[in-house]
Amino acid sequence: MNAHVIADDAEALAVAAALADEFRAGAAERDAERRLPRPELDRLSASGLLAVTVPAEHGGADVRSATLAEVFRLLGTADGSLAQIPQSHFVYVNVLRRQGTEEQRKFFFAELLAGRRLGNAQSEAGTRHVQDIRTRLEPRPDGSYLLHGVKHYSTGALFADWIPVLARAEDDTLHVAYVPRDAPGLTVTDDWDGMGQRTTASGTVRLDAVPVPADRVLPHHLTFQGPQLHGAMAQLLHAAIDTGIAGGALAEAAEFVRTRSRPWFESGAESAAEDPLLVQRFGELALQVRTAEALLREAARAVDTARDRLTDDTAAEASLAVAAARVRAAEAAVEVASALFEVSGTRAALNSLNLHRHWRDARTHTLHDPVRWKIQHIGRHVLNGTRPPRHGLL
């Protein structure tokens, strides 16, 4: 695949805005038919957006976190599924940046610049909790490994060229193995049947003695030794997706009310858009979206500040700022997507219009990890100065 190479932050934002407009046009139909977005993902790859965090010394734009968050927000306004698919891609690019050897970075960054996509195989069902990873890396005499395990919620794996797999070594430390999508013993099953984010193909990955060369394995456990931004970056993108879904739902609600809704007879208004109670409600919803967008920008700035000068304090501030953005974005996405029906009227509930995809996407995506624990960590820091823990979900 030949991909365009994006030069800088400004170009990345312009490309994202154009693609969001393009993807928005078919979003309702893709969701209704559960038509997997392979052509759209190919467009995303060819655009160069998936390589924008490649370091400059390897030929990439190395955009700021604020730019990457805005890219995801823009995509989220158009299609909550499409925005979710590359989230893990960028998470595992960051693992390469932090833990990869020079040869590993050279190889994989070239792959990214060529338009290759990373998926994910990290979560497992039926374990004690989300960090109870039981997939194993079995060492072989020649220094390579065999992978054994089953992964669920593997967003992006079906569309990926490389699938990063979270697994434990013999000493129980956590590693990431970067496995080709067509590796022997690796199967991806499209069995995702979630009510929302229907076209993410977040299905099952089975690993039956999958061979992995030693130079395709990275020591992920080292990521959490010392200050790190792994969790903050991952969560920032989740917050951007939710913020985008909220903004997209608000825009569609406003368009519907302007063009299709009738005013309530008691309002005395000539159009629904002039109904004072609807005007009031849209103002309230706009405040929700604006607050989410503002906290997203603040969080991205905190991540960029920590990226420039990484210490325990700057990393903690980044995690807390992202946690606040994630909480507000989740609340805004669910409330605005639900209120779409309240302000639009009965016709908006027609299944043929598929306006409920916004709420289904919001409700599904916000289940990724509980925001109540983010509020706990914010409160502990305010009261006791306790820094947030170092893990990939904060």
mmCIF file of C-alpha atoms in Angstrom:
data_model
loop_
_atom_site.group_PDB
_atom_site.id
_atom_site.type_symbol
_atom_site.label_atom_id
_atom_site.label_comp_id
_atom_site.label_asym_id
_atom_site.label_seq_id
_atom_site.Cartn_x
_atom_site.Cartn_y
_atom_site.Cartn_z
ATOM 1 C CA MET A 1 0.000 0.000 0.000
ATOM 2 C CA ASN A 2 1.228 3.495 -0.824
ATOM 3 C CA ALA A 3 0.147 6.148 1.663
ATOM 4 C CA HIS A 4 0.469 9.905 1.675
ATOM 5 C CA VAL A 5 2.879 11.251 4.285
ATOM 6 C CA ILE A 6 1.356 14.101 6.286
ATOM 7 C CA ALA A 7 3.776 16.944 6.905
ATOM 8 C CA ASP A 8 2.534 18.680 10.051
ATOM 9 C CA ASP A 9 -0.260 19.274 12.532
ATOM 10 C CA ALA A 10 -2.171 21.665 10.289
ATOM 11 C CA GLU A 11 -2.299 19.167 7.447
ATOM 12 C CA ALA A 12 -3.370 16.388 9.807
ATOM 13 C CA LEU A 13 -6.344 18.474 10.985
ATOM 14 C CA ALA A 14 -7.333 19.429 7.443
ATOM 15 C CA VAL A 15 -7.214 15.815 6.276
ATOM 16 C CA ALA A 16 -9.224 14.648 9.306
ATOM 17 C CA ALA A 17 -11.913 17.286 8.720
ATOM 18 C CA ALA A 18 -12.255 16.300 5.069
ATOM 19 C CA LEU A 19 -12.443 12.583 5.864
ATOM 20 C CA ALA A 20 -15.002 13.203 8.617
ATOM 21 C CA ASP A 21 -17.269 14.946 6.099
ATOM 22 C CA GLU A 22 -16.801 12.047 3.705
ATOM 23 C CA PHE A 23 -17.448 9.355 6.310
ATOM 24 C CA ARG A 24 -20.482 11.139 7.782
ATOM 25 C CA ALA A 25 -22.455 10.720 4.566
ATOM 26 C CA GLY A 26 -22.722 6.931 4.821
ATOM 27 C CA ALA A 27 -22.573 6.423 8.577
ATOM 28 C CA ALA A 28 -26.262 5.716 9.162
ATOM 29 C CA GLU A 29 -26.446 3.165 6.335
ATOM 30 C CA ARG A 30 -23.245 1.397 7.381
ATOM 31 C CA ASP A 31 -24.545 1.028 10.907
ATOM 32 C CA ALA A 32 -28.045 -0.075 9.874
ATOM 33 C CA GLU A 33 -26.707 -2.741 7.518
ATOM 34 C CA ARG A 34 -23.675 -3.546 9.688
ATOM 35 C CA ARG A 35 -21.560 -2.992 6.601
ATOM 36 C CA LEU A 36 -17.932 -3.163 7.723
ATOM 37 C CA PRO A 37 -16.013 -0.019 6.717
ATOM 38 C CA ARG A 38 -13.116 -1.560 4.813
ATOM 39 C CA PRO A 39 -13.184 1.055 2.009
ATOM 40 C CA GLU A 40 -13.291 3.866 4.563
ATOM 41 C CA LEU A 41 -10.387 2.372 6.522
ATOM 42 C CA ASP A 42 -8.395 2.076 3.319
ATOM 43 C CA ARG A 43 -9.077 5.773 2.726
ATOM 44 C CA LEU A 44 -7.916 6.487 6.272
ATOM 45 C CA SER A 45 -4.704 4.519 5.708
ATOM 46 C CA ALA A 46 -4.009 6.114 2.337
ATOM 47 C CA SER A 47 -4.535 9.601 3.778
ATOM 48 C CA GLY A 48 -1.516 9.234 6.058
ATOM 49 C CA LEU A 49 -3.450 9.958 9.242
ATOM 50 C CA LEU A 50 -2.499 6.629 10.808
ATOM 51 C CA ALA A 51 1.188 7.598 10.714
ATOM 52 C CA VAL A 52 0.973 11.106 12.179
ATOM 53 C CA THR A 53 2.596 10.108 15.493
ATOM 54 C CA VAL A 54 5.665 8.571 13.837
ATOM 55 C CA PRO A 55 8.696 10.504 15.138
ATOM 56 C CA ALA A 56 10.222 13.105 12.858
ATOM 57 C CA GLU A 57 13.559 11.292 12.770
ATOM 58 C CA HIS A 58 11.764 8.364 11.166
ATOM 59 C CA GLY A 59 9.959 10.514 8.608
ATOM 60 C CA GLY A 60 6.677 11.240 10.408
ATOM 61 C CA ALA A 61 4.900 14.435 11.428
ATOM 62 C CA ASP A 62 5.076 13.579 15.157
ATOM 63 C CA VAL A 63 1.954 15.655 15.834
ATOM 64 C CA ARG A 64 1.038 16.975 19.243
ATOM 65 C CA SER A 65 -1.417 15.170 21.471
ATOM 66 C CA ALA A 66 -3.818 18.088 21.041
ATOM 67 C CA THR A 67 -3.825 17.475 17.295
ATOM 68 C CA LEU A 68 -4.371 13.739 17.642
ATOM 69 C CA ALA A 69 -7.260 14.299 20.065
ATOM 70 C CA GLU A 70 -8.879 16.706 17.606
ATOM 71 C CA VAL A 71 -8.448 14.182 14.792
ATOM 72 C CA PHE A 72 -10.373 11.619 16.838
ATOM 73 C CA ARG A 73 -13.003 14.154 17.866
ATOM 74 C CA LEU A 74 -13.621 15.052 14.224
ATOM 75 C CA LEU A 75 -13.928 11.404 13.216
ATOM 76 C CA GLY A 76 -16.214 10.791 16.202
ATOM 77 C CA THR A 77 -18.643 13.485 15.039
ATOM 78 C CA ALA A 78 -19.050 11.512 11.820
ATOM 79 C CA ASP A 79 -19.067 7.853 12.844
ATOM 80 C CA GLY A 80 -18.586 6.453 16.339
ATOM 81 C CA SER A 81 -17.467 3.086 14.985
ATOM 82 C CA LEU A 82 -14.895 4.402 12.527
ATOM 83 C CA ALA A 83 -13.418 6.654 15.190
ATOM 84 C CA GLN A 84 -13.016 3.730 17.587
ATOM 85 C CA ILE A 85 -11.207 1.379 15.191
ATOM 86 C CA PRO A 86 -7.816 3.197 15.109
ATOM 87 C CA GLN A 87 -7.714 3.979 18.846
ATOM 88 C CA SER A 88 -5.632 0.902 19.699
ATOM 89 C CA HIS A 89 -3.493 1.529 16.615
ATOM 90 C CA PHE A 90 -2.140 4.717 18.198
ATOM 91 C CA VAL A 91 -1.858 3.137 21.646
ATOM 92 C CA TYR A 92 0.495 0.494 20.289
ATOM 93 C CA VAL A 93 2.434 3.002 18.232
ATOM 94 C CA ASN A 94 3.173 4.627 21.599
ATOM 95 C CA VAL A 95 4.387 1.287 22.978
ATOM 96 C CA LEU A 96 6.818 1.078 20.076
ATOM 97 C CA ARG A 97 8.020 4.616 20.744
ATOM 98 C CA ARG A 98 8.656 3.935 24.415
ATOM 99 C CA GLN A 99 9.793 0.310 24.530
ATOM 100 C CA GLY A 100 10.890 -0.609 21.013
ATOM 101 C CA THR A 101 14.523 -1.098 20.088
ATOM 102 C CA GLU A 102 15.953 1.083 17.337
ATOM 103 C CA GLU A 103 15.552 -1.759 14.848
ATOM 104 C CA GLN A 104 11.968 -2.418 15.925
ATOM 105 C CA ARG A 105 11.087 1.246 15.614
ATOM 106 C CA LYS A 106 12.748 1.521 12.229
ATOM 107 C CA PHE A 107 10.816 -1.468 10.884
ATOM 108 C CA PHE A 108 7.381 -0.641 12.278
ATOM 109 C CA PHE A 109 7.519 3.087 11.617
ATOM 110 C CA ALA A 110 8.236 2.294 7.974
ATOM 111 C CA GLU A 111 5.211 0.003 7.997
ATOM 112 C CA LEU A 112 3.049 2.793 9.401
ATOM 113 C CA LEU A 113 4.262 5.339 6.868
ATOM 114 C CA ALA A 114 3.318 2.841 4.161
ATOM 115 C CA GLY A 115 -0.258 2.785 5.482
ATOM 116 C CA ARG A 116 -0.207 -0.431 7.501
ATOM 117 C CA ARG A 117 -2.729 -0.738 10.326
ATOM 118 C CA LEU A 118 -2.311 -2.054 13.886
ATOM 119 C CA GLY A 119 -5.235 -3.782 15.599
ATOM 120 C CA ASN A 120 -5.364 -5.110 19.129
ATOM 121 C CA ALA A 121 -5.751 -8.348 21.047
ATOM 122 C CA GLN A 122 -5.642 -7.388 24.702
ATOM 123 C CA SER A 123 -8.886 -7.987 26.640
ATOM 124 C CA GLU A 124 -9.932 -11.433 27.817
ATOM 125 C CA ALA A 125 -13.366 -12.603 28.936
ATOM 126 C CA GLY A 126 -14.073 -14.704 32.029
ATOM 127 C CA THR A 127 -10.976 -13.670 33.985
ATOM 128 C CA ARG A 128 -10.980 -12.115 37.461
ATOM 129 C CA HIS A 129 -10.633 -8.547 36.129
ATOM 130 C CA VAL A 130 -9.458 -6.616 33.085
ATOM 131 C CA GLN A 131 -5.766 -6.845 33.988
ATOM 132 C CA ASP A 132 -5.853 -10.586 34.615
ATOM 133 C CA ILE A 133 -4.115 -11.501 31.350
ATOM 134 C CA ARG A 134 -3.712 -15.248 30.829
ATOM 135 C CA THR A 135 -2.427 -15.394 27.259
ATOM 136 C CA ARG A 136 1.087 -16.847 27.386
ATOM 137 C CA LEU A 137 4.350 -16.447 25.518
ATOM 138 C CA GLU A 138 5.977 -19.859 25.484
ATOM 139 C CA PRO A 139 9.748 -19.639 24.860
ATOM 140 C CA ARG A 140 11.354 -21.873 22.255
ATOM 141 C CA PRO A 141 14.974 -23.095 22.151
ATOM 142 C CA ASP A 142 15.877 -20.717 19.309
ATOM 143 C CA GLY A 143 14.790 -17.639 21.314
ATOM 144 C CA SER A 144 11.444 -17.207 19.570
ATOM 145 C CA TYR A 145 8.020 -17.784 21.139
ATOM 146 C CA LEU A 146 4.678 -19.481 20.707
ATOM 147 C CA LEU A 147 1.529 -17.556 21.636
ATOM 148 C CA HIS A 148 -1.415 -19.303 23.279
ATOM 149 C CA GLY A 149 -4.675 -17.639 24.298
ATOM 150 C CA VAL A 150 -8.066 -16.206 23.404
ATOM 151 C CA LYS A 151 -8.842 -12.497 23.217
ATOM 152 C CA HIS A 152 -12.169 -10.676 23.095
ATOM 153 C CA TYR A 153 -13.292 -7.132 22.205
ATOM 154 C CA SER A 154 -10.456 -7.057 19.671
ATOM 155 C CA THR A 155 -11.383 -3.829 17.902
ATOM 156 C CA GLY A 156 -9.509 -3.346 14.652
ATOM 157 C CA ALA A 157 -8.018 -6.842 14.518
ATOM 158 C CA LEU A 158 -10.152 -7.919 11.570
ATOM 159 C CA PHE A 159 -8.888 -4.964 9.514
ATOM 160 C CA ALA A 160 -5.273 -4.983 10.728
ATOM 161 C CA ASP A 161 -1.969 -5.794 9.060
ATOM 162 C CA TRP A 162 -0.366 -6.317 12.478
ATOM 163 C CA ILE A 163 -2.119 -7.369 15.694
ATOM 164 C CA PRO A 164 -0.403 -6.373 18.955
ATOM 165 C CA VAL A 165 -1.131 -9.094 21.525
ATOM 166 C CA LEU A 166 -0.864 -8.613 25.291
ATOM 167 C CA ALA A 167 0.668 -11.729 26.825
ATOM 168 C CA ARG A 168 2.640 -12.848 29.843
ATOM 169 C CA ALA A 169 6.107 -14.365 29.722
ATOM 170 C CA GLU A 170 7.334 -17.273 31.876
ATOM 171 C CA ASP A 171 8.150 -14.864 34.713
ATOM 172 C CA ASP A 172 4.605 -13.439 34.464
ATOM 173 C CA THR A 173 5.746 -10.043 33.203
ATOM 174 C CA LEU A 174 3.563 -8.362 30.579
ATOM 175 C CA HIS A 175 4.746 -8.134 26.973
ATOM 176 C CA VAL A 176 3.337 -7.088 23.619
ATOM 177 C CA ALA A 177 3.844 -9.374 20.644
ATOM 178 C CA TYR A 178 3.300 -7.781 17.222
ATOM 179 C CA VAL A 179 1.837 -10.557 15.081
ATOM 180 C CA PRO A 180 1.004 -10.445 11.341
ATOM 181 C CA ARG A 181 -2.706 -10.756 10.660
ATOM 182 C CA ASP A 182 -2.064 -13.851 8.493
ATOM 183 C CA ALA A 183 0.231 -15.642 10.990
ATOM 184 C CA PRO A 184 -0.333 -19.416 11.227
ATOM 185 C CA GLY A 185 -2.471 -20.341 14.231
ATOM 186 C CA LEU A 186 -4.073 -16.887 14.456
ATOM 187 C CA THR A 187 -7.787 -16.557 13.657
ATOM 188 C CA VAL A 188 -10.029 -13.513 13.912
ATOM 189 C CA THR A 189 -13.752 -14.155 14.255
ATOM 190 C CA ASP A 190 -16.231 -11.390 13.493
ATOM 191 C CA ASP A 191 -18.621 -12.272 16.314
ATOM 192 C CA TRP A 192 -19.148 -8.800 17.787
ATOM 193 C CA ASP A 193 -22.884 -8.237 18.330
ATOM 194 C CA GLY A 194 -22.902 -5.100 20.454
ATOM 195 C CA MET A 195 -25.910 -2.820 20.202
ATOM 196 C CA GLY A 196 -23.601 0.088 19.401
ATOM 197 C CA GLN A 197 -20.360 0.634 17.528
ATOM 198 C CA ARG A 198 -21.720 -2.112 15.336
ATOM 199 C CA THR A 199 -19.133 -1.877 12.567
ATOM 200 C CA THR A 200 -15.976 -2.030 14.701
ATOM 201 C CA ALA A 201 -15.838 -5.840 14.284
ATOM 202 C CA SER A 202 -14.652 -6.038 17.910
ATOM 203 C CA GLY A 203 -14.642 -9.813 17.868
ATOM 204 C CA THR A 204 -12.538 -12.731 19.042
ATOM 205 C CA VAL A 205 -8.869 -13.500 18.350
ATOM 206 C CA ARG A 206 -7.655 -17.047 18.924
ATOM 207 C CA LEU A 207 -3.962 -17.802 19.269
ATOM 208 C CA ASP A 208 -3.121 -21.471 18.838
ATOM 209 C CA ALA A 209 0.660 -21.870 19.062
ATOM 210 C CA VAL A 210 1.255 -18.762 16.954
ATOM 211 C CA PRO A 211 4.990 -18.425 16.184
ATOM 212 C CA VAL A 212 6.526 -15.061 17.108
ATOM 213 C CA PRO A 213 10.169 -14.087 16.459
ATOM 214 C CA ALA A 214 12.002 -12.589 19.420
ATOM 215 C CA ASP A 215 12.380 -9.235 17.666
ATOM 216 C CA ARG A 216 8.584 -8.814 17.469
ATOM 217 C CA VAL A 217 8.137 -8.856 21.276
ATOM 218 C CA LEU A 218 8.364 -5.739 23.474
ATOM 219 C CA PRO A 219 8.605 -5.569 27.315
ATOM 220 C CA HIS A 220 5.382 -3.717 28.076
ATOM 221 C CA HIS A 221 5.781 -4.091 31.852
ATOM 222 C CA LEU A 222 8.631 -1.587 31.709
ATOM 223 C CA THR A 223 6.157 1.048 30.528
ATOM 224 C CA PHE A 224 4.794 1.397 34.045
ATOM 225 C CA GLN A 225 8.120 1.658 35.832
ATOM 226 C CA GLY A 226 8.490 5.388 36.379
ATOM 227 C CA PRO A 227 6.335 8.237 35.077
ATOM 228 C CA GLN A 228 4.438 7.360 31.909
ATOM 229 C CA LEU A 229 1.736 8.652 29.574
ATOM 230 C CA HIS A 230 0.550 5.327 28.183
ATOM 231 C CA GLY A 231 -2.783 5.382 30.000
ATOM 232 C CA ALA A 232 -3.299 9.123 29.604
ATOM 233 C CA MET A 233 -2.827 8.943 25.831
ATOM 234 C CA ALA A 234 -5.141 5.947 25.467
ATOM 235 C CA GLN A 235 -7.828 7.587 27.587
ATOM 236 C CA LEU A 236 -7.444 10.933 25.824
ATOM 237 C CA LEU A 237 -8.473 9.274 22.566
ATOM 238 C CA HIS A 238 -11.466 7.637 24.262
ATOM 239 C CA ALA A 239 -12.504 11.058 25.579
ATOM 240 C CA ALA A 240 -12.132 12.517 22.095
ATOM 241 C CA ILE A 241 -14.389 9.826 20.625
ATOM 242 C CA ASP A 242 -17.116 10.474 23.214
ATOM 243 C CA THR A 243 -16.820 14.221 22.713
ATOM 244 C CA GLY A 244 -17.142 13.724 18.976
ATOM 245 C CA ILE A 245 -20.223 11.519 19.372
ATOM 246 C CA ALA A 246 -21.823 14.217 21.544
ATOM 247 C CA GLY A 247 -21.061 16.923 19.011
ATOM 248 C CA GLY A 248 -22.303 14.811 16.114
ATOM 249 C CA ALA A 249 -25.557 14.018 17.915
ATOM 250 C CA LEU A 250 -26.135 17.695 18.734
ATOM 251 C CA ALA A 251 -25.541 18.757 15.136
ATOM 252 C CA GLU A 252 -27.906 16.115 13.790
ATOM 253 C CA ALA A 253 -30.569 17.040 16.341
ATOM 254 C CA ALA A 254 -30.333 20.708 15.353
ATOM 255 C CA GLU A 255 -30.615 19.881 11.657
ATOM 256 C CA PHE A 256 -33.620 17.663 12.307
ATOM 257 C CA VAL A 257 -35.424 20.311 14.364
ATOM 258 C CA ARG A 258 -34.711 23.012 11.784
ATOM 259 C CA THR A 259 -35.943 20.962 8.836
ATOM 260 C CA ARG A 260 -38.366 18.284 10.039
ATOM 261 C CA SER A 261 -39.799 18.912 13.493
ATOM 262 C CA ARG A 262 -43.090 20.701 14.120
ATOM 263 C CA PRO A 263 -43.497 23.324 16.853
ATOM 264 C CA TRP A 264 -45.630 22.432 19.842
ATOM 265 C CA PHE A 265 -48.981 24.179 19.417
ATOM 266 C CA GLU A 266 -48.802 25.937 22.778
ATOM 267 C CA SER A 267 -45.494 27.625 21.940
ATOM 268 C CA GLY A 268 -47.046 30.071 19.490
ATOM 269 C CA ALA A 269 -43.922 29.633 17.341
ATOM 270 C CA GLU A 270 -44.015 29.342 13.578
ATOM 271 C CA SER A 271 -41.268 26.717 13.556
ATOM 272 C CA ALA A 272 -39.803 24.247 16.014
ATOM 273 C CA ALA A 273 -36.503 26.108 15.895
ATOM 274 C CA GLU A 274 -38.266 29.156 17.360
ATOM 275 C CA ASP A 275 -39.942 27.263 20.220
ATOM 276 C CA PRO A 276 -38.469 28.939 23.344
ATOM 277 C CA LEU A 277 -38.390 25.706 25.340
ATOM 278 C CA LEU A 278 -36.494 23.940 22.568
ATOM 279 C CA VAL A 279 -34.133 26.892 22.268
ATOM 280 C CA GLN A 280 -33.477 26.605 26.011
ATOM 281 C CA ARG A 281 -32.839 22.867 25.801
ATOM 282 C CA PHE A 282 -30.448 23.251 22.879
ATOM 283 C CA GLY A 283 -28.553 25.847 24.877
ATOM 284 C CA GLU A 284 -28.205 23.409 27.753
ATOM 285 C CA LEU A 285 -27.021 20.631 25.454
ATOM 286 C CA ALA A 286 -24.560 22.947 23.727
ATOM 287 C CA LEU A 287 -23.067 23.753 27.135
ATOM 288 C CA GLN A 288 -22.556 20.026 27.724
ATOM 289 C CA VAL A 289 -20.718 19.675 24.424
ATOM 290 C CA ARG A 290 -18.672 22.849 24.891
ATOM 291 C CA THR A 291 -17.618 21.744 28.372
ATOM 292 C CA ALA A 292 -16.513 18.363 27.045
ATOM 293 C CA GLU A 293 -14.579 20.018 24.221
ATOM 294 C CA ALA A 294 -12.891 22.464 26.601
ATOM 295 C CA LEU A 295 -11.833 19.729 29.029
ATOM 296 C CA LEU A 296 -10.570 17.657 26.096
ATOM 297 C CA ARG A 297 -8.361 20.535 24.953
ATOM 298 C CA GLU A 298 -7.118 21.102 28.507
ATOM 299 C CA ALA A 299 -6.318 17.413 28.905
ATOM 300 C CA ALA A 300 -4.443 17.311 25.612
ATOM 301 C CA ARG A 301 -2.370 20.322 26.677
ATOM 302 C CA ALA A 302 -1.522 18.558 29.944
ATOM 303 C CA VAL A 303 -0.395 15.469 28.038
ATOM 304 C CA ASP A 304 1.761 17.590 25.734
ATOM 305 C CA THR A 305 3.282 19.391 28.703
ATOM 306 C CA ALA A 306 4.162 16.068 30.317
ATOM 307 C CA ARG A 307 5.479 14.730 27.029
ATOM 308 C CA ASP A 308 7.908 17.677 26.843
ATOM 309 C CA ARG A 309 9.023 17.294 30.474
ATOM 310 C CA LEU A 310 8.056 13.941 31.919
ATOM 311 C CA THR A 311 8.138 13.771 35.721
ATOM 312 C CA ASP A 312 5.976 12.129 38.355
ATOM 313 C CA ASP A 313 4.125 15.418 38.793
ATOM 314 C CA THR A 314 3.528 16.207 35.122
ATOM 315 C CA ALA A 315 2.462 12.613 34.421
ATOM 316 C CA ALA A 316 0.027 12.728 37.348
ATOM 317 C CA GLU A 317 -1.444 16.026 36.184
ATOM 318 C CA ALA A 318 -1.878 14.615 32.680
ATOM 319 C CA SER A 319 -3.682 11.540 34.010
ATOM 320 C CA LEU A 320 -5.988 13.648 36.194
ATOM 321 C CA ALA A 321 -6.780 16.109 33.409
ATOM 322 C CA VAL A 322 -7.567 13.258 31.043
ATOM 323 C CA ALA A 323 -9.697 11.558 33.697
ATOM 324 C CA ALA A 324 -11.764 14.748 34.072
ATOM 325 C CA ALA A 325 -12.176 15.018 30.305
ATOM 326 C CA ARG A 326 -13.172 11.375 30.042
ATOM 327 C CA VAL A 327 -15.854 11.697 32.729
ATOM 328 C CA ARG A 328 -17.404 14.802 31.203
ATOM 329 C CA ALA A 329 -17.204 13.438 27.653
ATOM 330 C CA ALA A 330 -18.954 10.205 28.640
ATOM 331 C CA GLU A 331 -21.733 12.112 30.374
ATOM 332 C CA ALA A 332 -22.169 14.496 27.457
ATOM 333 C CA ALA A 333 -22.243 11.745 24.843
ATOM 334 C CA VAL A 334 -24.953 9.747 26.610
ATOM 335 C CA GLU A 335 -27.082 12.743 27.579
ATOM 336 C CA VAL A 336 -26.951 14.586 24.254
ATOM 337 C CA ALA A 337 -27.514 11.436 22.202
ATOM 338 C CA SER A 338 -30.542 10.619 24.356
ATOM 339 C CA ALA A 339 -31.892 14.181 24.301
ATOM 340 C CA LEU A 340 -31.823 14.072 20.498
ATOM 341 C CA PHE A 341 -35.207 12.331 20.649
ATOM 342 C CA GLU A 342 -36.593 14.639 23.330
ATOM 343 C CA VAL A 343 -35.981 17.736 21.204
ATOM 344 C CA SER A 344 -36.751 16.229 17.807
ATOM 345 C CA GLY A 345 -40.066 14.545 18.510
ATOM 346 C CA THR A 346 -41.702 11.230 17.683
ATOM 347 C CA ARG A 347 -40.553 11.076 14.081
ATOM 348 C CA ALA A 348 -36.921 10.962 15.229
ATOM 349 C CA ALA A 349 -37.583 7.521 16.731
ATOM 350 C CA LEU A 350 -38.282 5.953 13.333
ATOM 351 C CA ASN A 351 -35.947 3.023 12.856
ATOM 352 C CA SER A 352 -35.516 3.938 9.190
ATOM 353 C CA LEU A 353 -33.747 7.183 10.166
ATOM 354 C CA ASN A 354 -31.327 5.350 12.483
ATOM 355 C CA LEU A 355 -30.796 8.391 14.667
ATOM 356 C CA HIS A 356 -30.541 6.041 17.629
ATOM 357 C CA ARG A 357 -27.076 5.017 16.423
ATOM 358 C CA HIS A 358 -25.641 8.043 18.275
ATOM 359 C CA TRP A 359 -27.048 6.878 21.609
ATOM 360 C CA ARG A 360 -26.131 3.237 20.951
ATOM 361 C CA ASP A 361 -22.567 4.240 20.072
ATOM 362 C CA ALA A 362 -22.293 6.503 23.124
ATOM 363 C CA ARG A 363 -23.755 3.982 25.553
ATOM 364 C CA THR A 364 -21.559 1.175 24.198
ATOM 365 C CA HIS A 365 -18.301 3.109 24.046
ATOM 366 C CA THR A 366 -18.710 4.628 27.520
ATOM 367 C CA LEU A 367 -18.767 1.097 28.959
ATOM 368 C CA HIS A 368 -15.084 0.680 28.056
ATOM 369 C CA ASP A 369 -13.985 1.364 31.634
ATOM 370 C CA PRO A 370 -15.912 2.887 34.548
ATOM 371 C CA VAL A 371 -15.690 6.653 34.941
ATOM 372 C CA ARG A 372 -16.625 6.294 38.631
ATOM 373 C CA TRP A 373 -13.053 5.192 39.314
ATOM 374 C CA LYS A 374 -11.689 8.243 37.529
ATOM 375 C CA ILE A 375 -13.760 10.428 39.836
ATOM 376 C CA GLN A 376 -12.308 8.486 42.793
ATOM 377 C CA HIS A 377 -8.749 9.253 41.705
ATOM 378 C CA ILE A 378 -9.561 12.925 41.139
ATOM 379 C CA GLY A 379 -11.084 13.127 44.618
ATOM 380 C CA ARG A 380 -8.162 11.365 46.285
ATOM 381 C CA HIS A 381 -5.753 13.794 44.682
ATOM 382 C CA VAL A 382 -7.774 16.856 45.727
ATOM 383 C CA LEU A 383 -8.183 15.702 49.346
ATOM 384 C CA ASN A 384 -4.923 13.925 50.040
ATOM 385 C CA GLY A 385 -2.545 14.779 47.220
ATOM 386 C CA THR A 386 -2.504 11.123 46.165
ATOM 387 C CA ARG A 387 -1.079 10.651 42.703
ATOM 388 C CA PRO A 388 -3.129 8.439 40.386
ATOM 389 C CA PRO A 389 -1.848 4.874 39.941
ATOM 390 C CA ARG A 390 0.261 3.884 36.961
ATOM 391 C CA HIS A 391 -1.770 1.699 34.666
ATOM 392 C CA GLY A 392 -3.132 1.762 31.151
ATOM 393 C CA LEU A 393 -6.666 2.857 32.073
ATOM 394 C CA LEU A 394 -5.872 6.222 33.626
#
